[in-house]
Coordinates of C-alpha atoms and ligand atoms in Angstrom, one line a residue:
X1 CA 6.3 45.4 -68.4
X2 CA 6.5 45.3 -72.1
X3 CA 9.9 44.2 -74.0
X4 CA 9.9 48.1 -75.7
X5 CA 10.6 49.3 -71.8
X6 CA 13.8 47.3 -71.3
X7 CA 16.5 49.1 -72.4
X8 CA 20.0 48.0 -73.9
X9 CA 21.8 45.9 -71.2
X10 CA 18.2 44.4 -69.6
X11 CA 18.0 47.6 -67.5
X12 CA 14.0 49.0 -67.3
X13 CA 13.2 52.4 -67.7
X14 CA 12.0 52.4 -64.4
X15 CA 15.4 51.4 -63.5
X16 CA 17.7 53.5 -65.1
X17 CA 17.3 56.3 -63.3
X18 CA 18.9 54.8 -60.0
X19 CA 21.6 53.9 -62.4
X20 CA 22.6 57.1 -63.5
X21 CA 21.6 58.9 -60.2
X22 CA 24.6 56.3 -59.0
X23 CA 27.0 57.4 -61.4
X24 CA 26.4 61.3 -60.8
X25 CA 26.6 60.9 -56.8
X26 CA 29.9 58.1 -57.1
X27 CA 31.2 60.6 -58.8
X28 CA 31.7 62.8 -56.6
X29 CA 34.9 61.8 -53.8
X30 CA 33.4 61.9 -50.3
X31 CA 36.3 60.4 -48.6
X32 CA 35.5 61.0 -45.2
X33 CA 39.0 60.3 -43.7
X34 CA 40.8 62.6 -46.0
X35 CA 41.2 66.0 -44.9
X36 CA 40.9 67.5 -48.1
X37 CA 37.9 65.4 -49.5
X38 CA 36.1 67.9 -46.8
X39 CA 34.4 69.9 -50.0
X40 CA 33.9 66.6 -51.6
X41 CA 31.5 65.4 -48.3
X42 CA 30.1 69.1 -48.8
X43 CA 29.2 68.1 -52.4
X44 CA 27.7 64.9 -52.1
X45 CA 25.6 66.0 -49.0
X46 CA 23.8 68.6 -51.3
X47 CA 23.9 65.9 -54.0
X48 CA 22.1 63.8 -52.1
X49 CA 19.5 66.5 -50.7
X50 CA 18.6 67.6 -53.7
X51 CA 18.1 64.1 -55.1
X52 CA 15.9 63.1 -52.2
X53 CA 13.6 66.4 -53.7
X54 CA 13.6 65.2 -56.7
X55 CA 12.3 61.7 -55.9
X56 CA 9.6 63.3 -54.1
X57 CA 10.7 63.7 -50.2
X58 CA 8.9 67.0 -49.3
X59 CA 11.7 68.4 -47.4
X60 CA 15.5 67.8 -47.7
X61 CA 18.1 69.5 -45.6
X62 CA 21.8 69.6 -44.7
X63 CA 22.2 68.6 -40.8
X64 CA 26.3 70.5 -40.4
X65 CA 28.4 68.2 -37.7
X66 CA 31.9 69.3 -35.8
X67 CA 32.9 66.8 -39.1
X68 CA 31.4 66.1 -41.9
X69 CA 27.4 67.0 -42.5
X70 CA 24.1 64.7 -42.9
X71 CA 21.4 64.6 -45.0
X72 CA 18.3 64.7 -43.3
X73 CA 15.3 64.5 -45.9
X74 CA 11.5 63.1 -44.9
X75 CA 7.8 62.9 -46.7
X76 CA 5.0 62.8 -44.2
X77 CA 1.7 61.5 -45.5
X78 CA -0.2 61.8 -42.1
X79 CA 1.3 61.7 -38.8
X80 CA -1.0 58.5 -38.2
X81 CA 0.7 56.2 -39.9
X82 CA 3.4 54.3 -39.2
X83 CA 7.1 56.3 -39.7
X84 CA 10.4 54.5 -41.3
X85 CA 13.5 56.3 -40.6
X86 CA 16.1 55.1 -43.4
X87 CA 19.8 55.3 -42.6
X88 CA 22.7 54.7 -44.4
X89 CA 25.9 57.1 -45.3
X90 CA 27.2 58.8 -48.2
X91 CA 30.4 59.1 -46.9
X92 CA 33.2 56.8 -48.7
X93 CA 36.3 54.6 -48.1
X94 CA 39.9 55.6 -48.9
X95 CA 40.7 54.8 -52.6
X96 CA 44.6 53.2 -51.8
X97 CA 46.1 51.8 -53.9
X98 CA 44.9 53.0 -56.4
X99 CA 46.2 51.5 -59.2
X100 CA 44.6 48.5 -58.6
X101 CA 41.9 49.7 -59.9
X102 CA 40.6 48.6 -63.3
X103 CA 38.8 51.8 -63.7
X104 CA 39.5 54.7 -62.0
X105 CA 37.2 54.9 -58.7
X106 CA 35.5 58.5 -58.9
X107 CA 34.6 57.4 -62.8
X108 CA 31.9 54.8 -62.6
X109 CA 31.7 52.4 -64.8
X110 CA 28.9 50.4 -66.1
X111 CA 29.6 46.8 -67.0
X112 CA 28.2 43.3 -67.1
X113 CA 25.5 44.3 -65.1
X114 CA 27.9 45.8 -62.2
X115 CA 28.3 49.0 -61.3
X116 CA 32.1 49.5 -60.3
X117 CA 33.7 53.1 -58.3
X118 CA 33.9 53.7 -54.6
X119 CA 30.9 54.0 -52.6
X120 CA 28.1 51.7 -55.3
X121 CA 27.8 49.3 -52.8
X122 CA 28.9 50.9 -49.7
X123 CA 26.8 52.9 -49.1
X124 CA 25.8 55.4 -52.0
X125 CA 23.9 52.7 -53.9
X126 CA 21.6 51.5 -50.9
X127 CA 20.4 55.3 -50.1
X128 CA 20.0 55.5 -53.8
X129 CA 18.0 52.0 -53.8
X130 CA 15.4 54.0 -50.8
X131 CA 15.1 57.3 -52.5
X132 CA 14.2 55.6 -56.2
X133 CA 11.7 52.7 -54.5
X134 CA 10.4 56.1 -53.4
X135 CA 10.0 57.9 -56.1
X136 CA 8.2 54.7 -58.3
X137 CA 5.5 54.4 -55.3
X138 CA 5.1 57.8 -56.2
X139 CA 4.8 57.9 -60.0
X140 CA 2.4 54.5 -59.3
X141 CA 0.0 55.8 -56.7
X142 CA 1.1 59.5 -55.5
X143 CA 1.0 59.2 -52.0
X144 CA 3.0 56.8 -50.1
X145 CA 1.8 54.2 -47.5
X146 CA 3.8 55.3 -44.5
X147 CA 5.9 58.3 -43.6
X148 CA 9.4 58.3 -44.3
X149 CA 12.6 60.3 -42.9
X150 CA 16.1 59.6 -44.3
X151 CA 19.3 60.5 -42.4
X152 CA 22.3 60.0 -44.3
X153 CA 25.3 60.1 -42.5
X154 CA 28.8 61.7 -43.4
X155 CA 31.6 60.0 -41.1
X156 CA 30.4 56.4 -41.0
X157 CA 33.6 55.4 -42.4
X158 CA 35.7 57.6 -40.0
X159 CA 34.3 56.2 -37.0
X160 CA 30.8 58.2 -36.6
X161 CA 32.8 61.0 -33.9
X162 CA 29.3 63.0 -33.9
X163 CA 26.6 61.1 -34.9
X164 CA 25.9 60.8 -31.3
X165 CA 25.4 64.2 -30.3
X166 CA 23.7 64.6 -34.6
X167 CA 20.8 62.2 -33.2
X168 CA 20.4 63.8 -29.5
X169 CA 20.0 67.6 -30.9
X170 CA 17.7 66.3 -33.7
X171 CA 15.4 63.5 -31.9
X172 CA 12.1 64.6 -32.2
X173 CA 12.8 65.2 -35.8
X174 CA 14.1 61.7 -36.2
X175 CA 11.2 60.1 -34.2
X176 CA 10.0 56.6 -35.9
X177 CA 8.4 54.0 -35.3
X178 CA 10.9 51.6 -36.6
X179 CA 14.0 52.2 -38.4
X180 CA 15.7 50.3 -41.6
X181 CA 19.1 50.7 -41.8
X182 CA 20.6 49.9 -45.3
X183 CA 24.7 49.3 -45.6
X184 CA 25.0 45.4 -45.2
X185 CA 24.7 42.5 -47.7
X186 CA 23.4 39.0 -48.3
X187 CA 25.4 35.7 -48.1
X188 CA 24.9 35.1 -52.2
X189 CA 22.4 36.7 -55.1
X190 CA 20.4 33.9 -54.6
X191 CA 20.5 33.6 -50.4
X192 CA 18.2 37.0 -49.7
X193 CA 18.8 37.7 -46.0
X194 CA 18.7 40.0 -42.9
X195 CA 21.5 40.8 -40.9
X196 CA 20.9 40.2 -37.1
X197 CA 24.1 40.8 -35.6
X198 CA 27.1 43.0 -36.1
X199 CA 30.4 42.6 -34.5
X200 CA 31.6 46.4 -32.3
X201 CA 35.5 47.6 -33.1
X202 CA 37.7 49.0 -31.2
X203 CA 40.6 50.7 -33.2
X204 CA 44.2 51.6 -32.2
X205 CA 47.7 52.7 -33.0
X206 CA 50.2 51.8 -31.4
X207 CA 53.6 53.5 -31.4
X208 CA 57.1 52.0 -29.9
X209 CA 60.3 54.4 -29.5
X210 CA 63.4 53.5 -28.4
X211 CA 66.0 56.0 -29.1
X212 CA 66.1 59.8 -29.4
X213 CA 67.3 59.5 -32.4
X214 CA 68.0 57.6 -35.7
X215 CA 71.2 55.4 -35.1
X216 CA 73.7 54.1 -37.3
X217 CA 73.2 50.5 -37.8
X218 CA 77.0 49.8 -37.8
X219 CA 78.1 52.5 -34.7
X220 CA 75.4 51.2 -32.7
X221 CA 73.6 48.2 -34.3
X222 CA 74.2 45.1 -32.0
X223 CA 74.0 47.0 -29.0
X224 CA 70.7 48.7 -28.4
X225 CA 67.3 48.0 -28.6
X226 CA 65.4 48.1 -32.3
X227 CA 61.8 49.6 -32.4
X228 CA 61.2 47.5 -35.4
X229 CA 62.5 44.7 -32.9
X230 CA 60.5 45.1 -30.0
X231 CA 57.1 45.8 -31.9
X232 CA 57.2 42.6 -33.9
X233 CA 57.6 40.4 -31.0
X234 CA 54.9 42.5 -29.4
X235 CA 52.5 42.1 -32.2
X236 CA 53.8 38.4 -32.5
X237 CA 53.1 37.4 -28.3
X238 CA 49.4 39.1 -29.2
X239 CA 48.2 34.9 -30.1
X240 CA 48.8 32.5 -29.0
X241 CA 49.8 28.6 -31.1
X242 CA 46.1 27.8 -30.7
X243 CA 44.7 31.1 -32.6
X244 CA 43.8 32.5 -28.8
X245 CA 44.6 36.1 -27.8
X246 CA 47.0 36.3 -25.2
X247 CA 46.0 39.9 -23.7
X248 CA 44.4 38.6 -20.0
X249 CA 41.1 40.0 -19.9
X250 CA 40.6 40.3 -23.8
X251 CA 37.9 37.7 -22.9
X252 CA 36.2 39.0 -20.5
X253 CA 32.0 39.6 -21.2
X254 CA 32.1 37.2 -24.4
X255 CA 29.2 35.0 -25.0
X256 CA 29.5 31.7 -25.8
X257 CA 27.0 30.6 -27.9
X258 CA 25.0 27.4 -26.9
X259 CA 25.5 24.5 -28.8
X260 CA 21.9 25.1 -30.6
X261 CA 23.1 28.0 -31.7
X262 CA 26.5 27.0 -33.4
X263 CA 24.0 24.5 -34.9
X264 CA 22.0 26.7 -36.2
X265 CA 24.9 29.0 -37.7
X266 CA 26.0 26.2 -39.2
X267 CA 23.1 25.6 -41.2
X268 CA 23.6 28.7 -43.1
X269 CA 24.2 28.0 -46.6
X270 CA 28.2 29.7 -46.3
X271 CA 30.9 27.4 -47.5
X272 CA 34.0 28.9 -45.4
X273 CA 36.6 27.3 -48.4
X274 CA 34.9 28.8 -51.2
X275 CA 34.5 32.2 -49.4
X276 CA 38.2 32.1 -48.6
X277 CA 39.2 30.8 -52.1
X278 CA 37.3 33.7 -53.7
X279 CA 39.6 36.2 -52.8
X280 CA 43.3 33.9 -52.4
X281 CA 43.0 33.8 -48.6
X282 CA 44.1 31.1 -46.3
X283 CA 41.9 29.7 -42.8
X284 CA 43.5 30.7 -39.9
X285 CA 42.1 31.6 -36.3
X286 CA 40.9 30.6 -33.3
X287 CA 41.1 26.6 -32.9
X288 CA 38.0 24.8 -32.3
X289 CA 35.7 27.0 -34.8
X290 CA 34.4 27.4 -38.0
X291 CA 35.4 30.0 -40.7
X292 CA 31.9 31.5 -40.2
X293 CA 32.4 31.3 -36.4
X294 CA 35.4 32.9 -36.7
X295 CA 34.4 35.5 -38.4
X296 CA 31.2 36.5 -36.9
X297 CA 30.4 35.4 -33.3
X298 CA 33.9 35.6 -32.1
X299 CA 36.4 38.4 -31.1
X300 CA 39.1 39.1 -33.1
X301 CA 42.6 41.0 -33.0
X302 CA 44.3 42.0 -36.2
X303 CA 47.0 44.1 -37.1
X304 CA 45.9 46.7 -39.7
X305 CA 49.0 48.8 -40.5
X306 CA 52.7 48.7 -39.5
X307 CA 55.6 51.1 -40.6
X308 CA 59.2 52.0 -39.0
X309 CA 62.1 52.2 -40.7
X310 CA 63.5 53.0 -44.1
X311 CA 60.8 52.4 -46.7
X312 CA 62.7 53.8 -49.7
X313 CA 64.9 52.4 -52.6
X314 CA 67.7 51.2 -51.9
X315 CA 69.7 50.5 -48.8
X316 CA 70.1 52.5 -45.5
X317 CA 71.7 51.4 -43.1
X318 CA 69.6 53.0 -39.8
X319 CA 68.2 52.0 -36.7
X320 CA 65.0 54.0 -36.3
X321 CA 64.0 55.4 -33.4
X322 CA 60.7 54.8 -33.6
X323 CA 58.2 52.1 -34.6
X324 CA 54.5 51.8 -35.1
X325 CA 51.1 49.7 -36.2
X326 CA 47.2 50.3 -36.2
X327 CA 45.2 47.2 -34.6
X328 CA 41.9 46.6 -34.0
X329 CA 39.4 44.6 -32.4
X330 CA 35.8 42.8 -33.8
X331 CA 33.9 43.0 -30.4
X332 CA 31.0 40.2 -29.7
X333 CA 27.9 40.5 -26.8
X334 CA 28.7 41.5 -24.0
X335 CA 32.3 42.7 -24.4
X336 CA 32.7 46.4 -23.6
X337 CA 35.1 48.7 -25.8
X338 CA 36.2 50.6 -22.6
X339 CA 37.7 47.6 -20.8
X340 CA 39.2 45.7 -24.0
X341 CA 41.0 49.3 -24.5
X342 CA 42.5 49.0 -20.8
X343 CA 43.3 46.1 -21.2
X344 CA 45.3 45.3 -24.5
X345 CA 46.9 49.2 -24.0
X346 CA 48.0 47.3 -20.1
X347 CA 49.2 44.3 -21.9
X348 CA 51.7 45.9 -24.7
X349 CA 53.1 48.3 -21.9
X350 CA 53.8 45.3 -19.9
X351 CA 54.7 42.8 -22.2
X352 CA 57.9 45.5 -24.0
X353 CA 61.2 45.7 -22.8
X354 CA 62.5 48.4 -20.0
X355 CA 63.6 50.8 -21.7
X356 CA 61.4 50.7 -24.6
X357 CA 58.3 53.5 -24.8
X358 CA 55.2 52.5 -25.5
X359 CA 52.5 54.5 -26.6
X360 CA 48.5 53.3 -27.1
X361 CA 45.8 55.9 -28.1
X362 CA 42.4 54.5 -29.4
X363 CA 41.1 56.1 -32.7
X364 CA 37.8 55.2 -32.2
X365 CA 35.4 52.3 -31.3
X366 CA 31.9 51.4 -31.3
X367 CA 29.2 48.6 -29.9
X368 CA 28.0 45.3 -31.4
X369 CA 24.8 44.9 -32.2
X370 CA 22.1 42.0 -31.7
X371 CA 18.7 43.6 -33.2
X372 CA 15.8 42.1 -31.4
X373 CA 14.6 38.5 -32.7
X374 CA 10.8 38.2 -33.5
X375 CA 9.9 41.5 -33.4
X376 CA 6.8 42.3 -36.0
X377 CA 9.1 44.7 -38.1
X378 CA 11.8 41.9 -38.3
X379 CA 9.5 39.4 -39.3
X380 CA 7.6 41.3 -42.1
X381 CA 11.2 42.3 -43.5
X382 CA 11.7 38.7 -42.9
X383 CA 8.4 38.0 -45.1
X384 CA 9.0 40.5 -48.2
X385 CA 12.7 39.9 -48.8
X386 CA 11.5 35.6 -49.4
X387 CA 8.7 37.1 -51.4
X388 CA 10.9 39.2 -53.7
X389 CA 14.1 36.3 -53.8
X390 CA 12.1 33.9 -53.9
X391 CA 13.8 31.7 -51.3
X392 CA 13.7 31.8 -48.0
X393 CA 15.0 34.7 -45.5
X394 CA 18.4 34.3 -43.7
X395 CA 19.5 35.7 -40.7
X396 CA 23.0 36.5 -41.2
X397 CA 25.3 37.5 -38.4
X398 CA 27.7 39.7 -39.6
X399 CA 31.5 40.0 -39.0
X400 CA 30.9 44.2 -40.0
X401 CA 30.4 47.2 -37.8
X402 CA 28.0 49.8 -37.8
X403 CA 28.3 51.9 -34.3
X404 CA 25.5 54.0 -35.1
X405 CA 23.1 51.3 -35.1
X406 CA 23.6 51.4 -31.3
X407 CA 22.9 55.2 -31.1
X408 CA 19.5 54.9 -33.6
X409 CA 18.3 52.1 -31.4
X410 CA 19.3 53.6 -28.0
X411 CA 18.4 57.2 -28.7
X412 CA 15.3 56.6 -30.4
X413 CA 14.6 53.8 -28.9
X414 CA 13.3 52.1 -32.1
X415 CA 13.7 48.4 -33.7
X416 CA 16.3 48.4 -36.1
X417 CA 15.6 46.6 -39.1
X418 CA 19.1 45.4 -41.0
X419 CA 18.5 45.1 -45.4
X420 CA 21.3 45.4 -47.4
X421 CA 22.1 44.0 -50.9
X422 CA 25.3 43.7 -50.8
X423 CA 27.5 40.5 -52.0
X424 CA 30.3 39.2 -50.3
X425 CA 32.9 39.8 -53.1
X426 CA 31.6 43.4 -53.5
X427 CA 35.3 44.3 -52.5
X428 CA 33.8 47.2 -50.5
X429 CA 37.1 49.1 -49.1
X430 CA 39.1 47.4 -51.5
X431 CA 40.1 48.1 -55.2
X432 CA 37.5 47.6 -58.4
X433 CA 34.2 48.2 -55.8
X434 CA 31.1 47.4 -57.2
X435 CA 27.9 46.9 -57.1
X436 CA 25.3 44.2 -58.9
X437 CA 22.7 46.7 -60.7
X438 CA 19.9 43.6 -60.3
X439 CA 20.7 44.0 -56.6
X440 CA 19.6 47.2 -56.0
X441 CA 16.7 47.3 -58.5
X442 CA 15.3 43.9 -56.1
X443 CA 15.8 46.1 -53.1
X444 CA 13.9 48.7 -54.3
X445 CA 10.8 45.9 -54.7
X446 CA 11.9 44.7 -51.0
X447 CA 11.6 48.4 -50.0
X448 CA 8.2 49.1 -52.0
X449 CA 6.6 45.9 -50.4
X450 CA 7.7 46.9 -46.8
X451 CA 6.3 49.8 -46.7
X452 CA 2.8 48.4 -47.8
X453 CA 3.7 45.8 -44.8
X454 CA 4.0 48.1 -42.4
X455 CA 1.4 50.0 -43.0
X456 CA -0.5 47.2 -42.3
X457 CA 1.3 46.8 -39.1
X458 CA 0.0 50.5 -37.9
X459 CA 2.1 51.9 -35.7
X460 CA -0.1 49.9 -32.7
X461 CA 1.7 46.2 -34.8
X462 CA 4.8 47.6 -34.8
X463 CA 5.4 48.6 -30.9
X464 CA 5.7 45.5 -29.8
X465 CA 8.0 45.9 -26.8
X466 CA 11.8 45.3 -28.0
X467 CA 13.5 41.9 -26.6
Ligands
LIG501 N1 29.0 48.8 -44.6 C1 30.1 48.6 -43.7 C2 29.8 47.6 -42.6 C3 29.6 46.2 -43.2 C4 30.7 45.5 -43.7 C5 28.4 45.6 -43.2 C6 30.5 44.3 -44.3 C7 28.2 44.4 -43.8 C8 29.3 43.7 -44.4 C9 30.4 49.9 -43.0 O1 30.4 51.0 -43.9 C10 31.8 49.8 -42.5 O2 32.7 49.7 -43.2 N2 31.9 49.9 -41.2 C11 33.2 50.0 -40.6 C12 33.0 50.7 -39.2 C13 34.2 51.5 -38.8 C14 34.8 52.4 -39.8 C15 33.8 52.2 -37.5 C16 33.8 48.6 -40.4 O3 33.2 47.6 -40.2 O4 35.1 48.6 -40.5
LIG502 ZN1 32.3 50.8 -45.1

């Protein structure tokens, strides 16, 4: 490419567009969780359909849900070769708080070669990254080497209620031979990888109430139970001194990985201090692993929210009657979400104090994933994403969840291919997210190349029995 194409701030022409497309689409609040971000969802579905026209899919469409809608676009070059089906979700995280935010996070801002507002890394810039690989295959040569079908979902980040039932009534149109799902990261810019695991969740609130009423803290403090009380020695009995969770049967199904293994996660190039440093967190877990153990190949149990009581300024002197917190769990092979539920929801109602109610209502939960090792399509992806780095291709196990993974591979009954370019202090969820611009524009060269790979592959290369 000639110097004259590289625009102010080392962006290509041929780049730019996916920039701007990004800053158009961020704009717009899809906030899946938010009741009234429902027109919002609306909005950046059609967004995102008529973008997928414009970078040359040949049909785009808006698949409605009991929740919020998909996109569903595709471009079918001849039913013989080889199809991709490309997932990711345009649906975004909550803003809160939001004024932590150095820009404000429906306003995208451009700077040092980051993209910052809601939803660039997670997920708005990976679909982006598909649709304008797309469109330059396109501009280059016309046709492209393989067919390709998007779906793009809209409640990823509220727990995927209907994706289920989205893929069942829609399976022959989402048929594939392989599918490449785009919403996870790399260890570092220069440590390309693929993810090959992904931790399931399970997600819960929990509510305690031992009055019928508000009391006075003087007429009656000292002489009844406390909500506040009996939930923090609930939450506080859930591990134990070693970093262990009490709840009996919490265990039950997990893997333990072979010393080999551990080896092998070991040799990852992750430094558990530095990752902990970057964001002013302190080590703590389960005793007898590493930070990277900790956080990917074991279970977890961590309190998420917790409220009761007066909140306001000031003093007020009341008991409440009521008390509450939202946990979760990070599920690893071969735990099932069912009998965790059972058996943590068993555990808090046995471990409170007569007299004490305890309520325990799942929100929502989904499976961890292992994709299948040496599989063709793995090892090509495997093969391009070295070529483009530059370095060689690490599996990553990821600490993440992404339920719908399990309903692509077991309704389709496809490979699932993880790429992602995301970075570890992308601060997806968080305040100031962003995403590195170089990123996406490599993934677009990782995308270009894979298709060309698996067209290679046919569609006889790439059905290699799953295992
Ligand atoms: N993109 C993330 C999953 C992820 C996180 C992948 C970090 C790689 C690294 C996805 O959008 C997400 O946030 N998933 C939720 C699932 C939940 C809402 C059911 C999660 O992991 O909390
Ligand atoms: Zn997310």
């Amino acid at each position: 490419m000639s110097g004259g194409d590289i625009l102010a701030s080392g962006i290509s022409a041929r780049e730019r567009p996916l920039v701007e497309g990004l800053k158009r689409w961020v704009a717009i609040p899809s906030v899946s969780t938010d009741p009234e971000r429902a027109r919002d969802v609306e909005a950046s579905a059609a967004f995102l359909r008529d973008y997928a026209l414009g970078c040359g899919m040949s049909r785009a469409e808006i698949w409605p849900t009991a929740g919020h809608p998909a996109v569903f676009a595709e471009r079918i070059e001849d039913p013989s070769l080889p199809t991709v089906l490309v997932y990711g979700h345009h649906d975004v995280q909550p803003v809160d708080p939001e004024n932590e935010w150095e820009a404000a996070p429906f306003e995208p801002l451009e700077r040092d070669g980051m993209l910052l507002g809601r939803g660039t890394a997670d997920d708005k810039g990976h679909i982006l990254m598909h649709m304008e690989a797309i469109r330059g295959i396109l501009d280059t040569r016309g046709r492209l080497p393989i067919n390709v079908k998007l779906i793009a979902e809209g409640e990823e980040e509220d727990g995927s209620e209907h994706f289920e039932e989205l893929v069942r009534d829609h399976r022959q149109q989402l048929a594939a031979d392989v599918a490449v799902i785009s919403d996870t990261g790399m260890l570092a810019e220069d440590v390309p990888g693929l993810t090959v695991a992904l931790r399931g969740l399970a997600y819960w609130e929990v509510r305690v109430e031992t009055s019928s009423t508000d009391l006075h803290s003087g007429v009656y403090g000292g002489a009844v139970l406390n909500p506040i009380a009996v939930l923090s020695q609930l939450l506080a009995g859930l591990h134990d001194a070693r970093g262990r969770v009490t709840v009996p049967g919490f265990y039950q199904g997990v893997r333990d990985l072979t010393s080999g293994e551990r080896a092998e996660l070991a040799q990852v190039p992750f430094d558990g201090g530095t990752f902990l440093a970057s964001v002013g967190a302190t080590a703590d877990g389960e005793e007898g692993y590493s930070t990277m153990e900790r956080r990917t190949i074991r279970p977890t149990l961590e309190i998420c929210g917790i409220w009761g009581g007066y909140q306001g300024e000031g003093a007020k002197t009341v008991i409440p009657s009521r008390a509450g917190a939202k946990l979760s769990s990070r599920l690893v092979p071969d735990q099932e979400a069912d009998q965790v539920t059972a058996a943590v929801g068993a555990h808090l109602r046995a471990a409170a104090p007569a007299g004490a109610r305890v309520e325990f209502e799942l929100i929502h939960d989904g499976r961890w994933v292992l994709t299948p090792s040496r599989h063709p399509a793995v090892d090509a992806a495997a093969r391009v994403v070295s070529e483009v780095w530059q370095a060689p291709c690490v599996f990553i196990r990821e600490g993440g969840s992404i339920p719908p993974v399990v309903t692509i591979a077991d309704e389709l009954g496809v490979p699932c291919v993880l790429f992602g370019v995301g970075l570890p202090d992308d601060r997806i969820h968080a305040p100031n997210e962003r995403v590195v611009l170089h990123q996406l524009f490599k993934g677009m060269q990782v995308v270009g190349r894979l298709w060309d790979a698996y067209a290679k592959l046919g569609r006889q290369g790439l059905s290699e029995p799953l295992g």
